[in-house]
Amino acid sequence: GYNSFSGSIPSIIGELTNLLQLDLSNNKLTGEIPSSLGQLTQLQYLYFDSNSLTSSLPDSLVNLNESLTLMTLAANQLTGKLTNNLCPLSNASIDVSGNYLVCYEDCWSNVHGRLLKSGDLSICAPTSYPTSQPSSPTYQPTSNRYSRADRYINMLYVASFALALLVCYLIVRYINSNKRIVDNKRKEALDKLPIHRSIIQKKSVDHILRVIRKECWSISYEDFDGNNAIDLAIAHNLNHEIVSEILIQLLTQLHDETSLTKDFVYAWIRIIQIDSYVDSVRHITDVYHTLSKALSICVDDNGRAAINIASPINRQIIKESLYFLKRYDFGDDSYPTHVSETSVVYIAVDKQASDTNRKVVLKFMSDERSYYNETNSRIELSDDCVIPIIDSYDAN
């Protein structure tokens, strides 16, 4: 029982001659009760209730009289009457309520009310045969065999559904509550970090630059999500002006011109790996050329040098800043004023000199021997006039 079987009951079911119990209740079965059921002479319990079976009861059911203990056919669409031919079945408990049966013949009167459950069914009058069918048959089960189970199952379904709704409600409430807490903490953190707030609120470039210069102390502070100013600038794809200003403000906090702060190194390492910030990298290496070596050898948390992890275009800019020629500006005319077998002479501006308009003469020797001959022959020159590149570079 309690499936979703449909269609009619096949007559071949009569071949199950050893069957003791047959339960097809609470399905969607239609059609007649097959007469082949009379062949199930060992059947003790028959449950066909709560279907849509039609027609009258087959007389062959009388063959079950010796074995049948219970037969429930309630809540179907059976018609006709309980005939005297079926009277031998009166030893069994039978429920035919909730059908369109019109009456029972006289032999059933002795058991009616004791074993027979028939609803409004009465004994057939000799001359009367109802011409109309009950408008709304009702099912009065013989026992609590199914109704009690149904109630328990339905109660379990309702309780499970209510519990699931409660759990979902509590989960959603917990998530929303946590989200409100997080949002409040995030807002409280931003209220204390003006630079972060201006970036997140997408203020204008001029506004952000003013805040950075005024509130530079907060650049390295982290917001609720663990982001400092450079992290937010990259995340929001801010232009190179803002990024350069952040780096410059971090460099103003240096106590030693050759030693970079941890906060600057973190920002610098992040920037040099992004091609779109090539202008910021070029600006820093140009303005702070005295820090070229420190900018190239500072390392990330994994011990990798900046020059080794920079993007190709930014690596090239850093490499150029390492060359000592970066100190000098040759102008548009980069041709030498003198060329010989051992040397080349250029006129340039020393960008590190106090007078940036003053020109100097640079003489480059072709090899190490020529270099030493030149420096030894000019003993009257001070050390400031000689750049000892041989001590720093393994090249001629």
GROMACS .gro file of C-alpha atoms in nm:
model
  396
    1GLY     CA    1   0.000   0.000   0.000
    2TYR     CA    2   0.080   0.371  -0.012
    3ASN     CA    3   0.240   0.372  -0.354
    4SER     CA    4   0.132   0.543  -0.671
    5PHE     CA    5   0.014   0.239  -0.866
    6SER     CA    6  -0.239   0.316  -1.138
    7GLY     CA    7  -0.441   0.124  -1.393
    8SER     CA    8  -0.638  -0.194  -1.330
    9ILE     CA    9  -0.549  -0.497  -1.120
   10PRO     CA   10  -0.420  -0.767  -1.359
   11SER     CA   11  -0.607  -1.096  -1.362
   12ILE     CA   12  -0.276  -1.282  -1.354
   13ILE     CA   13  -0.260  -1.197  -0.986
   14GLY     CA   14  -0.479  -1.507  -0.933
   15GLU     CA   15  -0.177  -1.723  -1.008
   16LEU     CA   16  -0.013  -1.623  -0.677
   17THR     CA   17  -0.190  -1.912  -0.508
   18ASN     CA   18   0.035  -1.918  -0.201
   19LEU     CA   19  -0.026  -1.554  -0.120
   20LEU     CA   20  -0.131  -1.490   0.242
   21GLN     CA   21  -0.170  -1.112   0.237
   22LEU     CA   22  -0.239  -0.867  -0.046
   23ASP     CA   23  -0.218  -0.494   0.025
   24LEU     CA   24  -0.287  -0.254  -0.265
   25SER     CA   25  -0.448   0.016  -0.054
   26ASN     CA   26  -0.403   0.391  -0.099
   27ASN     CA   27  -0.310   0.381  -0.466
   28LYS     CA   28  -0.475   0.500  -0.787
   29LEU     CA   29  -0.610   0.170  -0.912
   30THR     CA   30  -0.920   0.165  -1.135
   31GLY     CA   31  -1.140  -0.092  -1.306
   32GLU     CA   32  -1.300  -0.405  -1.173
   33ILE     CA   33  -1.183  -0.643  -0.903
   34PRO     CA   34  -1.061  -0.943  -1.105
   35SER     CA   35  -1.254  -1.266  -1.052
   36SER     CA   36  -0.920  -1.449  -1.052
   37LEU     CA   37  -0.881  -1.339  -0.689
   38GLY     CA   38  -1.103  -1.638  -0.608
   39GLN     CA   39  -0.804  -1.861  -0.685
   40LEU     CA   40  -0.607  -1.724  -0.386
   41THR     CA   41  -0.753  -1.985  -0.152
   42GLN     CA   42  -0.487  -1.925   0.115
   43LEU     CA   43  -0.534  -1.549   0.132
   44GLN     CA   44  -0.600  -1.422   0.484
   45TYR     CA   45  -0.581  -1.041   0.451
   46LEU     CA   46  -0.699  -0.835   0.156
   47TYR     CA   47  -0.656  -0.455   0.150
   48PHE     CA   48  -0.800  -0.272  -0.153
   49ASP     CA   49  -0.923   0.042   0.029
   50SER     CA   50  -0.868   0.400  -0.091
   51ASN     CA   51  -0.854   0.340  -0.467
   52SER     CA   52  -1.102   0.399  -0.750
   53LEU     CA   53  -1.221   0.045  -0.814
   54THR     CA   54  -1.560   0.009  -0.985
   55SER     CA   55  -1.829  -0.248  -1.067
   56SER     CA   56  -1.961  -0.507  -0.821
   57LEU     CA   57  -1.790  -0.768  -0.609
   58PRO     CA   58  -1.712  -1.085  -0.806
   59ASP     CA   59  -1.888  -1.400  -0.680
   60SER     CA   60  -1.556  -1.586  -0.704
   61LEU     CA   61  -1.452  -1.421  -0.377
   62VAL     CA   62  -1.663  -1.680  -0.200
   63ASN     CA   63  -1.377  -1.926  -0.261
   64LEU     CA   64  -1.179  -1.737   0.005
   65ASN     CA   65  -1.427  -1.819   0.281
   66GLU     CA   66  -1.208  -2.075   0.456
   67SER     CA   67  -0.892  -1.861   0.475
   68LEU     CA   68  -1.002  -1.495   0.468
   69THR     CA   69  -0.981  -1.310   0.801
   70LEU     CA   70  -1.001  -0.945   0.694
   71MET     CA   71  -1.111  -0.775   0.373
   72THR     CA   72  -1.128  -0.396   0.343
   73LEU     CA   73  -1.267  -0.244   0.024
   74ALA     CA   74  -1.357   0.094   0.170
   75ALA     CA   75  -1.336   0.426  -0.015
   76ASN     CA   76  -1.370   0.298  -0.370
   77GLN     CA   77  -1.647   0.329  -0.631
   78LEU     CA   78  -1.798  -0.020  -0.604
   79THR     CA   79  -2.161  -0.064  -0.706
   80GLY     CA   80  -2.430  -0.327  -0.676
   81LYS     CA   81  -2.498  -0.513  -0.351
   82LEU     CA   82  -2.366  -0.772  -0.112
   83THR     CA   83  -2.540  -1.081  -0.243
   84ASN     CA   84  -2.628  -1.400  -0.066
   85ASN     CA   85  -2.376  -1.573  -0.292
   86LEU     CA   86  -2.100  -1.404  -0.091
   87CYS     CA   87  -2.256  -1.483   0.242
   88PRO     CA   88  -2.000  -1.756   0.327
   89LEU     CA   89  -1.751  -1.468   0.364
   90SER     CA   90  -1.943  -1.341   0.665
   91ASN     CA   91  -1.697  -1.520   0.894
   92ALA     CA   92  -1.440  -1.257   0.798
   93SER     CA   93  -1.426  -0.893   0.901
   94ILE     CA   94  -1.534  -0.695   0.596
   95ASP     CA   95  -1.533  -0.319   0.534
   96VAL     CA   96  -1.721  -0.189   0.230
   97SER     CA   97  -1.801   0.160   0.356
   98GLY     CA   98  -1.755   0.462   0.139
   99ASN     CA   99  -1.867   0.295  -0.185
  100TYR     CA  100  -2.177   0.304  -0.405
  101LEU     CA  101  -2.313  -0.032  -0.286
  102VAL     CA  102  -2.689  -0.003  -0.248
  103CYS     CA  103  -2.769  -0.276   0.006
  104TYR     CA  104  -2.695  -0.621   0.143
  105GLU     CA  105  -2.916  -0.926   0.111
  106ASP     CA  106  -3.077  -1.095   0.408
  107CYS     CA  107  -2.806  -1.348   0.494
  108TRP     CA  108  -2.579  -1.062   0.592
  109SER     CA  109  -2.821  -0.928   0.850
  110ASN     CA  110  -2.689  -1.163   1.119
  111VAL     CA  111  -2.337  -1.020   1.096
  112HIS     CA  112  -2.419  -0.661   1.016
  113GLY     CA  113  -2.295  -0.439   1.293
  114ARG     CA  114  -2.059  -0.705   1.429
  115LEU     CA  115  -1.816  -0.788   1.152
  116LEU     CA  116  -1.951  -0.594   0.856
  117LYS     CA  117  -1.860  -0.225   0.822
  118SER     CA  118  -2.088  -0.082   0.560
  119GLY     CA  119  -2.149   0.280   0.649
  120ASP     CA  120  -2.508   0.368   0.558
  121LEU     CA  121  -2.568   0.037   0.383
  122SER     CA  122  -2.896  -0.137   0.483
  123ILE     CA  123  -3.071  -0.461   0.405
  124CYS     CA  124  -3.219  -0.484   0.060
  125ALA     CA  125  -3.599  -0.440   0.046
  126PRO     CA  126  -3.780  -0.708  -0.154
  127THR     CA  127  -3.918  -0.459  -0.404
  128SER     CA  128  -3.684  -0.169  -0.381
  129TYR     CA  129  -3.359  -0.102  -0.549
  130PRO     CA  130  -3.220   0.248  -0.513
  131THR     CA  131  -3.194   0.431  -0.838
  132SER     CA  132  -2.947   0.689  -0.722
  133GLN     CA  133  -2.602   0.657  -0.579
  134PRO     CA  134  -2.475   0.822  -0.261
  135SER     CA  135  -2.347   1.167  -0.337
  136SER     CA  136  -2.043   1.156  -0.115
  137PRO     CA  137  -1.934   0.820   0.020
  138THR     CA  138  -1.741   0.836   0.341
  139TYR     CA  139  -1.469   0.607   0.457
  140GLN     CA  140  -1.500   0.469   0.806
  141PRO     CA  141  -1.198   0.243   0.854
  142THR     CA  142  -1.236  -0.082   1.044
  143SER     CA  143  -0.940  -0.004   1.265
  144ASN     CA  144  -0.665   0.246   1.327
  145ARG     CA  145  -0.429   0.035   1.116
  146TYR     CA  146  -0.369   0.313   0.859
  147SER     CA  147  -0.522   0.623   1.015
  148ARG     CA  148  -0.293   0.618   1.316
  149ALA     CA  149   0.014   0.566   1.099
  150ASP     CA  150  -0.104   0.843   0.868
  151ARG     CA  151  -0.139   1.082   1.159
  152TYR     CA  152   0.208   0.999   1.288
  153ILE     CA  153   0.364   1.033   0.945
  154ASN     CA  154   0.187   1.363   0.878
  155MET     CA  155   0.287   1.495   1.218
  156LEU     CA  156   0.647   1.393   1.146
  157TYR     CA  157   0.638   1.567   0.808
  158VAL     CA  158   0.497   1.885   0.959
  159ALA     CA  159   0.747   1.880   1.244
  160SER     CA  160   1.038   1.821   1.006
  161PHE     CA  161   0.923   2.100   0.777
  162ALA     CA  162   0.879   2.339   1.070
  163LEU     CA  163   1.223   2.245   1.201
  164ALA     CA  164   1.381   2.303   0.859
  165LEU     CA  165   1.215   2.645   0.837
  166LEU     CA  166   1.338   2.731   1.184
  167VAL     CA  167   1.693   2.627   1.101
  168CYS     CA  168   1.688   2.830   0.777
  169TYR     CA  169   1.552   3.130   0.964
  170LEU     CA  170   1.822   3.104   1.230
  171ILE     CA  171   2.097   3.066   0.968
  172VAL     CA  172   1.976   3.370   0.772
  173ARG     CA  173   1.942   3.570   1.091
  174TYR     CA  174   2.291   3.468   1.201
  175ILE     CA  175   2.441   3.561   0.863
  176ASN     CA  176   2.263   3.897   0.858
  177SER     CA  177   2.363   3.966   1.215
  178ASN     CA  178   2.727   3.887   1.141
  179LYS     CA  179   2.713   4.099   0.827
  180ARG     CA  180   2.583   4.396   1.025
  181ILE     CA  181   2.857   4.349   1.284
  182VAL     CA  182   3.124   4.328   1.013
  183ASP     CA  183   2.984   4.632   0.831
  184ASN     CA  184   2.982   4.833   1.154
  185LYS     CA  185   3.341   4.736   1.236
  186ARG     CA  186   3.449   4.814   0.880
  187LYS     CA  187   3.286   5.158   0.902
  188GLU     CA  188   3.445   5.227   1.242
  189ALA     CA  189   3.788   5.140   1.101
  190LEU     CA  190   3.739   5.362   0.795
  191ASP     CA  191   3.636   5.655   1.013
  192LYS     CA  192   3.987   5.647   1.161
  193LEU     CA  193   4.166   5.612   0.824
  194PRO     CA  194   4.100   5.916   0.602
  195ILE     CA  195   4.315   5.797   0.310
  196HIS     CA  196   4.146   5.459   0.296
  197ARG     CA  197   3.803   5.621   0.322
  198SER     CA  198   3.868   5.863   0.036
  199ILE     CA  199   3.987   5.577  -0.190
  200ILE     CA  200   3.691   5.352  -0.112
  201GLN     CA  201   3.447   5.640  -0.157
  202LYS     CA  202   3.607   5.705  -0.498
  203LYS     CA  203   3.685   6.070  -0.437
  204SER     CA  204   3.857   6.278  -0.705
  205VAL     CA  205   4.230   6.245  -0.772
  206ASP     CA  206   4.300   6.595  -0.633
  207HIS     CA  207   4.102   6.518  -0.319
  208ILE     CA  208   4.288   6.190  -0.258
  209LEU     CA  209   4.626   6.358  -0.317
  210ARG     CA  210   4.544   6.628  -0.062
  211VAL     CA  211   4.439   6.368   0.194
  212ILE     CA  212   4.757   6.164   0.136
  213ARG     CA  213   4.979   6.469   0.194
  214LYS     CA  214   4.784   6.577   0.499
  215GLU     CA  215   4.724   6.237   0.659
  216CYS     CA  216   5.038   6.053   0.545
  217TRP     CA  217   5.071   5.892   0.889
  218SER     CA  218   4.785   5.654   0.804
  219ILE     CA  219   4.925   5.518   0.476
  220SER     CA  220   5.056   5.195   0.629
  221TYR     CA  221   4.764   5.139   0.865
  222GLU     CA  222   4.539   4.846   0.777
  223ASP     CA  223   4.162   4.867   0.757
  224PHE     CA  224   3.920   4.603   0.886
  225ASP     CA  225   3.993   4.379   0.585
  226GLY     CA  226   4.372   4.405   0.631
  227ASN     CA  227   4.436   4.648   0.342
  228ASN     CA  228   4.669   4.945   0.363
  229ALA     CA  229   4.658   5.246   0.132
  230ILE     CA  230   4.872   5.091  -0.144
  231ASP     CA  231   4.658   4.776  -0.143
  232LEU     CA  232   4.343   4.981  -0.192
  233ALA     CA  233   4.504   5.199  -0.459
  234ILE     CA  234   4.595   4.889  -0.660
  235ALA     CA  235   4.258   4.722  -0.598
  236HIS     CA  236   4.073   5.033  -0.722
  237ASN     CA  237   4.317   5.076  -1.014
  238LEU     CA  238   4.406   5.433  -0.917
  239ASN     CA  239   4.636   5.628  -1.148
  240HIS     CA  240   5.014   5.663  -1.114
  241GLU     CA  241   4.990   6.009  -0.956
  242ILE     CA  242   4.826   5.873  -0.643
  243VAL     CA  243   5.056   5.570  -0.628
  244SER     CA  244   5.365   5.789  -0.673
  245GLU     CA  245   5.247   6.023  -0.398
  246ILE     CA  246   5.200   5.731  -0.159
  247LEU     CA  247   5.554   5.609  -0.232
  248ILE     CA  248   5.698   5.960  -0.193
  249GLN     CA  249   5.526   6.009   0.143
  250LEU     CA  250   5.669   5.677   0.261
  251LEU     CA  251   6.017   5.781   0.147
  252THR     CA  252   5.995   6.106   0.345
  253GLN     CA  253   5.987   5.889   0.656
  254LEU     CA  254   6.336   5.751   0.589
  255HIS     CA  255   6.594   5.800   0.863
  256ASP     CA  256   6.881   5.666   0.654
  257GLU     CA  257   6.921   5.742   0.284
  258THR     CA  258   7.053   5.392   0.218
  259SER     CA  259   6.797   5.200   0.426
  260LEU     CA  260   6.436   5.166   0.318
  261THR     CA  261   6.152   5.124   0.567
  262LYS     CA  262   5.954   4.802   0.581
  263ASP     CA  263   5.635   4.987   0.481
  264PHE     CA  264   5.798   5.138   0.174
  265VAL     CA  265   5.952   4.808   0.067
  266TYR     CA  266   5.610   4.641   0.085
  267ALA     CA  267   5.454   4.913  -0.133
  268TRP     CA  268   5.751   4.921  -0.374
  269ILE     CA  269   5.752   4.543  -0.422
  270ARG     CA  270   5.383   4.547  -0.507
  271ILE     CA  271   5.410   4.836  -0.754
  272ILE     CA  272   5.710   4.716  -0.956
  273GLN     CA  273   5.528   4.396  -1.048
  274ILE     CA  274   5.250   4.585  -1.229
  275ASP     CA  275   5.320   4.724  -1.577
  276SER     CA  276   5.050   4.991  -1.553
  277TYR     CA  277   5.253   5.170  -1.283
  278VAL     CA  278   5.565   5.212  -1.498
  279ASP     CA  279   5.534   5.592  -1.467
  280SER     CA  280   5.544   5.565  -1.088
  281VAL     CA  281   5.852   5.343  -1.100
  282ARG     CA  282   6.026   5.583  -1.339
  283HIS     CA  283   5.934   5.883  -1.124
  284ILE     CA  284   6.074   5.728  -0.806
  285THR     CA  285   6.399   5.612  -0.969
  286ASP     CA  286   6.450   5.956  -1.127
  287VAL     CA  287   6.376   6.164  -0.817
  288TYR     CA  288   6.549   5.931  -0.571
  289HIS     CA  289   6.839   5.817  -0.790
  290THR     CA  290   7.069   5.805  -0.487
  291LEU     CA  291   6.857   5.514  -0.365
  292SER     CA  292   6.896   5.317  -0.688
  293LYS     CA  293   7.093   5.036  -0.526
  294ALA     CA  294   6.855   5.008  -0.229
  295LEU     CA  295   6.554   5.011  -0.462
  296SER     CA  296   6.694   4.723  -0.665
  297ILE     CA  297   6.816   4.490  -0.388
  298CYS     CA  298   6.532   4.526  -0.132
  299VAL     CA  299   6.360   4.190  -0.088
  300ASP     CA  300   6.005   4.064  -0.041
  301ASP     CA  301   5.889   3.824   0.231
  302ASN     CA  302   6.031   3.532   0.032
  303GLY     CA  303   6.378   3.685   0.006
  304ARG     CA  304   6.351   3.774  -0.364
  305ALA     CA  305   6.526   4.092  -0.477
  306ALA     CA  306   6.310   4.364  -0.629
  307ILE     CA  307   6.500   4.367  -0.958
  308ASN     CA  308   6.439   3.994  -1.000
  309ILE     CA  309   6.060   4.001  -0.948
  310ALA     CA  310   5.978   4.330  -1.123
  311SER     CA  311   5.784   4.316  -1.449
  312PRO     CA  312   6.009   4.334  -1.760
  313ILE     CA  313   5.945   4.700  -1.831
  314ASN     CA  314   5.992   4.803  -1.467
  315ARG     CA  315   6.303   4.584  -1.438
  316GLN     CA  316   6.458   4.772  -1.727
  317ILE     CA  317   6.391   5.107  -1.555
  318ILE     CA  318   6.549   4.982  -1.231
  319LYS     CA  319   6.854   4.850  -1.421
  320GLU     CA  320   6.901   5.186  -1.590
  321SER     CA  321   6.891   5.359  -1.253
  322LEU     CA  322   7.182   5.141  -1.139
  323TYR     CA  323   7.410   5.256  -1.419
  324PHE     CA  324   7.628   5.544  -1.299
  325LEU     CA  325   7.535   5.729  -1.615
  326LYS     CA  326   7.193   5.778  -1.467
  327ARG     CA  327   7.356   6.052  -1.265
  328TYR     CA  328   7.432   6.253  -1.578
  329ASP     CA  329   7.217   6.425  -1.836
  330PHE     CA  330   7.374   6.435  -2.180
  331GLY     CA  331   7.090   6.641  -2.326
  332ASP     CA  332   6.978   6.598  -2.685
  333ASP     CA  333   7.336   6.595  -2.816
  334SER     CA  334   7.476   6.264  -2.696
  335TYR     CA  335   7.774   6.255  -2.934
  336PRO     CA  336   8.122   6.249  -2.775
  337THR     CA  337   8.341   6.557  -2.804
  338HIS     CA  338   8.655   6.346  -2.829
  339VAL     CA  339   8.728   5.990  -2.938
  340SER     CA  340   9.062   5.808  -2.932
  341GLU     CA  341   9.185   5.451  -2.916
  342THR     CA  342   9.188   5.457  -2.536
  343SER     CA  343   8.910   5.698  -2.440
  344VAL     CA  344   8.586   5.878  -2.515
  345VAL     CA  345   8.497   6.223  -2.380
  346TYR     CA  346   8.145   6.358  -2.318
  347ILE     CA  347   8.009   6.687  -2.186
  348ALA     CA  348   7.711   6.647  -1.951
  349VAL     CA  349   7.523   6.793  -1.653
  350ASP     CA  350   7.574   6.633  -1.310
  351LYS     CA  351   7.227   6.594  -1.162
  352GLN     CA  352   7.374   6.537  -0.816
  353ALA     CA  353   7.570   6.862  -0.815
  354SER     CA  354   7.444   7.162  -0.618
  355ASP     CA  355   7.445   7.367  -0.937
  356THR     CA  356   7.239   7.158  -1.179
  357ASN     CA  357   7.327   7.393  -1.469
  358ARG     CA  358   7.698   7.338  -1.434
  359LYS     CA  359   7.846   7.114  -1.701
  360VAL     CA  360   8.116   6.857  -1.645
  361VAL     CA  361   8.351   6.665  -1.872
  362LEU     CA  362   8.336   6.286  -1.855
  363LYS     CA  363   8.623   6.076  -1.986
  364PHE     CA  364   8.567   5.705  -2.029
  365MET     CA  365   8.868   5.477  -2.065
  366SER     CA  366   8.856   5.178  -2.295
  367ASP     CA  367   9.016   4.929  -2.057
  368GLU     CA  368   9.139   4.882  -1.703
  369ARG     CA  369   9.502   4.961  -1.779
  370SER     CA  370   9.415   5.289  -1.949
  371TYR     CA  371   9.191   5.374  -1.655
  372TYR     CA  372   9.471   5.334  -1.402
  373ASN     CA  373   9.721   5.520  -1.622
  374GLU     CA  374   9.477   5.808  -1.647
  375THR     CA  375   9.406   5.830  -1.274
  376ASN     CA  376   9.775   5.794  -1.179
  377SER     CA  377   9.882   6.065  -1.420
  378ARG     CA  378   9.631   6.308  -1.277
  379ILE     CA  379   9.741   6.296  -0.915
  380GLU     CA  380   9.649   6.657  -0.871
  381LEU     CA  381   9.278   6.577  -0.906
  382SER     CA  382   9.071   6.529  -0.591
  383ASP     CA  383   8.884   6.204  -0.531
  384ASP     CA  384   8.557   6.381  -0.611
  385CYS     CA  385   8.667   6.409  -0.970
  386VAL     CA  386   8.725   6.036  -1.020
  387ILE     CA  387   8.454   5.772  -1.027
  388PRO     CA  388   8.623   5.443  -0.934
  389ILE     CA  389   8.394   5.216  -1.135
  390ILE     CA  390   8.659   4.943  -1.141
  391ASP     CA  391   8.589   4.886  -0.771
  392SER     CA  392   8.220   4.829  -0.834
  393TYR     CA  393   8.190   4.678  -1.179
  394ASP     CA  394   8.356   4.365  -1.311
  395ALA     CA  395   8.406   4.506  -1.659
  396ASN     CA  396   8.638   4.723  -1.860
   0.00000   0.00000   0.00000
